[in-house]
Amino acid sequence: MKRLELSDEAYAALERLAVAKNLSPADLVAVLVDPARPPLAGDTLLFHLARAEFTRMADPVERYLDLLAWCARHYATDFADFIAHQESGRRYLGLDRNQLNEARAHNQARQIDGTQFWAVMTIDDATRGRFVRRLLEYIGCHDETVIQACRALGLPGAETAGFGLLSA
């Protein structure tokens, strides 16, 4: 058996990814490097959440905006479609530039990096959590990934993501 040396930080990131997929760290590495095994579809967000750049962000608002920017970059069409179908977005369509700027200031909106979209920052954590869960489910993330993302953002109710089947 061969051994691989990892820094403590790299091993911790590997362990977080493995736990999210109910695998051991060794099994996760095997899945990642063995082309004969089925890929871990939909887990690219997990890799982003485990990156040192993301984990070093102490501010939950910055993490939230970073997650939205990542979704917008990697799932641009789905992200735009999801945002376009938000009920709250319709109220801004008829506003002129001044009214829109007033609404943006009132909502303490911040632009999502690399996009034309703005995030409303005055919503509470429970609402933000529901929004993130719906967005991640819409772009096709697995339940484990949604839960891990909510935990990484410090959002409440991460374990309630998705629906389970009841057994008799």
Short mmCIF file of C-alpha atoms in Angstrom, two decimals:
data_model
loop_
_atom_site.label_atom_id
_atom_site.label_comp_id
_atom_site.label_asym_id
_atom_site.label_seq_id
_atom_site.Cartn_x
_atom_site.Cartn_y
_atom_site.Cartn_z
CA MET A 1 0.00 0.00 0.00
CA LYS A 2 1.29 3.45 -0.95
CA ARG A 3 1.04 6.46 1.35
CA LEU A 4 0.29 10.05 0.45
CA GLU A 5 1.30 12.98 2.63
CA LEU A 6 -1.13 15.89 2.91
CA SER A 7 -1.05 19.08 4.91
CA ASP A 8 -3.52 19.27 7.80
CA GLU A 9 -5.54 21.85 5.87
CA ALA A 10 -5.71 19.69 2.72
CA TYR A 11 -6.70 16.62 4.74
CA ALA A 12 -9.43 18.58 6.57
CA ALA A 13 -10.83 19.73 3.20
CA LEU A 14 -10.69 16.17 1.86
CA GLU A 15 -12.41 14.89 4.99
CA ARG A 16 -15.23 17.49 4.66
CA LEU A 17 -15.84 16.42 1.07
CA ALA A 18 -15.79 12.76 2.03
CA VAL A 19 -18.26 13.25 4.89
CA ALA A 20 -20.62 15.15 2.57
CA LYS A 21 -20.70 12.11 0.26
CA ASN A 22 -20.73 9.48 3.04
CA LEU A 23 -17.34 8.16 1.93
CA SER A 24 -14.01 7.67 3.62
CA PRO A 25 -11.25 10.05 2.51
CA ALA A 26 -9.48 7.11 0.79
CA ASP A 27 -12.65 6.16 -1.12
CA LEU A 28 -13.17 9.76 -2.18
CA VAL A 29 -9.64 9.96 -3.60
CA ALA A 30 -10.23 6.66 -5.42
CA VAL A 31 -13.44 7.99 -6.97
CA LEU A 32 -11.73 11.21 -8.03
CA VAL A 33 -8.74 9.58 -9.75
CA ASP A 34 -10.19 6.33 -11.11
CA PRO A 35 -11.88 6.87 -14.50
CA ALA A 36 -13.55 3.44 -14.24
CA ARG A 37 -15.59 4.56 -11.22
CA PRO A 38 -18.73 6.68 -11.66
CA PRO A 39 -18.04 10.38 -11.23
CA LEU A 40 -19.32 12.40 -8.30
CA ALA A 41 -21.75 14.39 -10.38
CA GLY A 42 -22.84 17.74 -9.01
CA ASP A 43 -20.05 17.96 -6.46
CA THR A 44 -18.03 20.73 -8.02
CA LEU A 45 -19.64 23.11 -5.53
CA LEU A 46 -18.27 20.97 -2.70
CA PHE A 47 -14.77 21.50 -4.07
CA HIS A 48 -15.38 25.24 -4.15
CA LEU A 49 -16.65 25.26 -0.55
CA ALA A 50 -13.55 23.35 0.58
CA ARG A 51 -11.07 25.70 -1.12
CA ALA A 52 -8.82 27.65 1.21
CA GLU A 53 -9.94 30.94 -0.34
CA PHE A 54 -13.53 30.21 0.62
CA THR A 55 -12.84 28.81 4.09
CA ARG A 56 -10.69 31.83 4.96
CA MET A 57 -13.65 34.18 4.42
CA ALA A 58 -14.83 34.99 7.92
CA ASP A 59 -17.75 37.21 6.91
CA PRO A 60 -20.92 35.19 6.17
CA VAL A 61 -22.12 37.92 3.79
CA GLU A 62 -18.96 37.57 1.71
CA ARG A 63 -19.41 33.78 1.67
CA TYR A 64 -23.01 34.21 0.54
CA LEU A 65 -22.06 36.56 -2.28
CA ASP A 66 -19.19 34.26 -3.27
CA LEU A 67 -21.56 31.28 -3.47
CA LEU A 68 -24.00 33.25 -5.63
CA ALA A 69 -21.16 34.39 -7.91
CA TRP A 70 -19.93 30.79 -8.22
CA CYS A 71 -23.44 29.60 -9.17
CA ALA A 72 -23.81 32.43 -11.69
CA ARG A 73 -20.44 31.59 -13.31
CA HIS A 74 -20.84 27.81 -13.45
CA TYR A 75 -24.58 27.61 -14.15
CA ALA A 76 -25.17 30.92 -15.93
CA THR A 77 -28.33 29.93 -17.82
CA ASP A 78 -29.94 28.12 -14.89
CA PHE A 79 -29.00 30.95 -12.52
CA ALA A 80 -30.51 33.60 -14.80
CA ASP A 81 -33.63 31.49 -15.30
CA PHE A 82 -34.02 30.94 -11.55
CA ILE A 83 -33.66 34.66 -10.82
CA ALA A 84 -36.04 35.60 -13.64
CA HIS A 85 -38.75 33.42 -12.11
CA GLN A 86 -38.52 34.94 -8.64
CA GLU A 87 -41.83 36.51 -7.72
CA SER A 88 -40.15 39.45 -6.01
CA GLY A 89 -38.25 40.43 -9.16
CA ARG A 90 -41.34 41.46 -11.08
CA ARG A 91 -41.95 44.53 -8.93
CA TYR A 92 -38.72 46.15 -10.14
CA LEU A 93 -39.44 45.88 -13.87
CA GLY A 94 -41.58 49.02 -14.08
CA LEU A 95 -39.29 51.28 -12.08
CA ASP A 96 -37.30 54.12 -13.58
CA ARG A 97 -33.58 54.52 -12.81
CA ASN A 98 -34.11 56.74 -9.73
CA GLN A 99 -36.73 54.44 -8.24
CA LEU A 100 -34.50 51.44 -8.88
CA ASN A 101 -31.54 53.15 -7.16
CA GLU A 102 -33.76 53.99 -4.18
CA ALA A 103 -34.91 50.37 -3.93
CA ARG A 104 -31.33 49.15 -4.20
CA ALA A 105 -30.25 51.50 -1.40
CA HIS A 106 -33.24 50.54 0.77
CA ASN A 107 -32.48 46.82 0.35
CA GLN A 108 -28.74 47.39 0.82
CA ALA A 109 -28.30 45.45 -2.43
CA ARG A 110 -24.83 44.36 -3.46
CA GLN A 111 -23.85 43.36 -6.95
CA ILE A 112 -22.92 39.72 -7.41
CA ASP A 113 -19.36 39.66 -8.79
CA GLY A 114 -19.13 39.16 -12.53
CA THR A 115 -22.89 39.44 -13.12
CA GLN A 116 -25.61 41.98 -13.76
CA PHE A 117 -27.48 40.60 -10.75
CA TRP A 118 -27.83 42.18 -7.31
CA ALA A 119 -28.35 40.42 -3.98
CA VAL A 120 -30.79 41.89 -1.48
CA MET A 121 -28.94 41.99 1.84
CA THR A 122 -31.80 43.01 4.14
CA ILE A 123 -33.40 39.56 4.20
CA ASP A 124 -33.14 37.46 7.35
CA ASP A 125 -31.08 34.28 7.59
CA ALA A 126 -34.09 31.96 7.34
CA THR A 127 -35.20 33.59 4.07
CA ARG A 128 -31.62 33.59 2.78
CA GLY A 129 -31.38 29.88 3.64
CA ARG A 130 -34.58 29.06 1.74
CA PHE A 131 -33.33 31.04 -1.25
CA VAL A 132 -29.96 29.24 -1.27
CA ARG A 133 -31.58 25.80 -0.90
CA ARG A 134 -34.03 26.48 -3.76
CA LEU A 135 -31.26 27.86 -5.98
CA LEU A 136 -28.93 24.92 -5.38
CA GLU A 137 -31.70 22.39 -5.91
CA TYR A 138 -32.67 24.22 -9.12
CA ILE A 139 -29.15 23.96 -10.54
CA GLY A 140 -29.08 20.25 -9.68
CA CYS A 141 -27.04 19.97 -6.49
CA HIS A 142 -27.49 16.84 -4.38
CA ASP A 143 -29.09 17.13 -0.95
CA GLU A 144 -25.71 16.56 0.74
CA THR A 145 -24.21 19.43 -1.23
CA VAL A 146 -27.09 21.74 -0.33
CA ILE A 147 -26.70 20.87 3.36
CA GLN A 148 -22.94 21.42 3.23
CA ALA A 149 -23.39 24.79 1.49
CA CYS A 150 -25.91 25.96 4.10
CA ARG A 151 -23.54 24.90 6.87
CA ALA A 152 -20.66 26.74 5.20
CA LEU A 153 -22.80 29.89 5.06
CA GLY A 154 -23.97 29.49 8.65
CA LEU A 155 -27.60 29.37 7.57
CA PRO A 156 -30.25 27.78 9.81
CA GLY A 157 -32.13 24.63 8.95
CA ALA A 158 -29.45 23.09 6.76
CA GLU A 159 -30.60 19.59 7.68
CA THR A 160 -34.13 20.23 6.42
CA ALA A 161 -33.07 20.57 2.79
CA GLY A 162 -34.97 18.38 0.36
CA PHE A 163 -37.73 15.90 0.99
CA GLY A 164 -37.35 12.32 2.08
CA LEU A 165 -39.63 9.41 1.34
CA LEU A 166 -41.53 7.96 4.24
CA SER A 167 -41.40 4.23 4.73
CA ALA A 168 -44.31 2.14 5.95
#
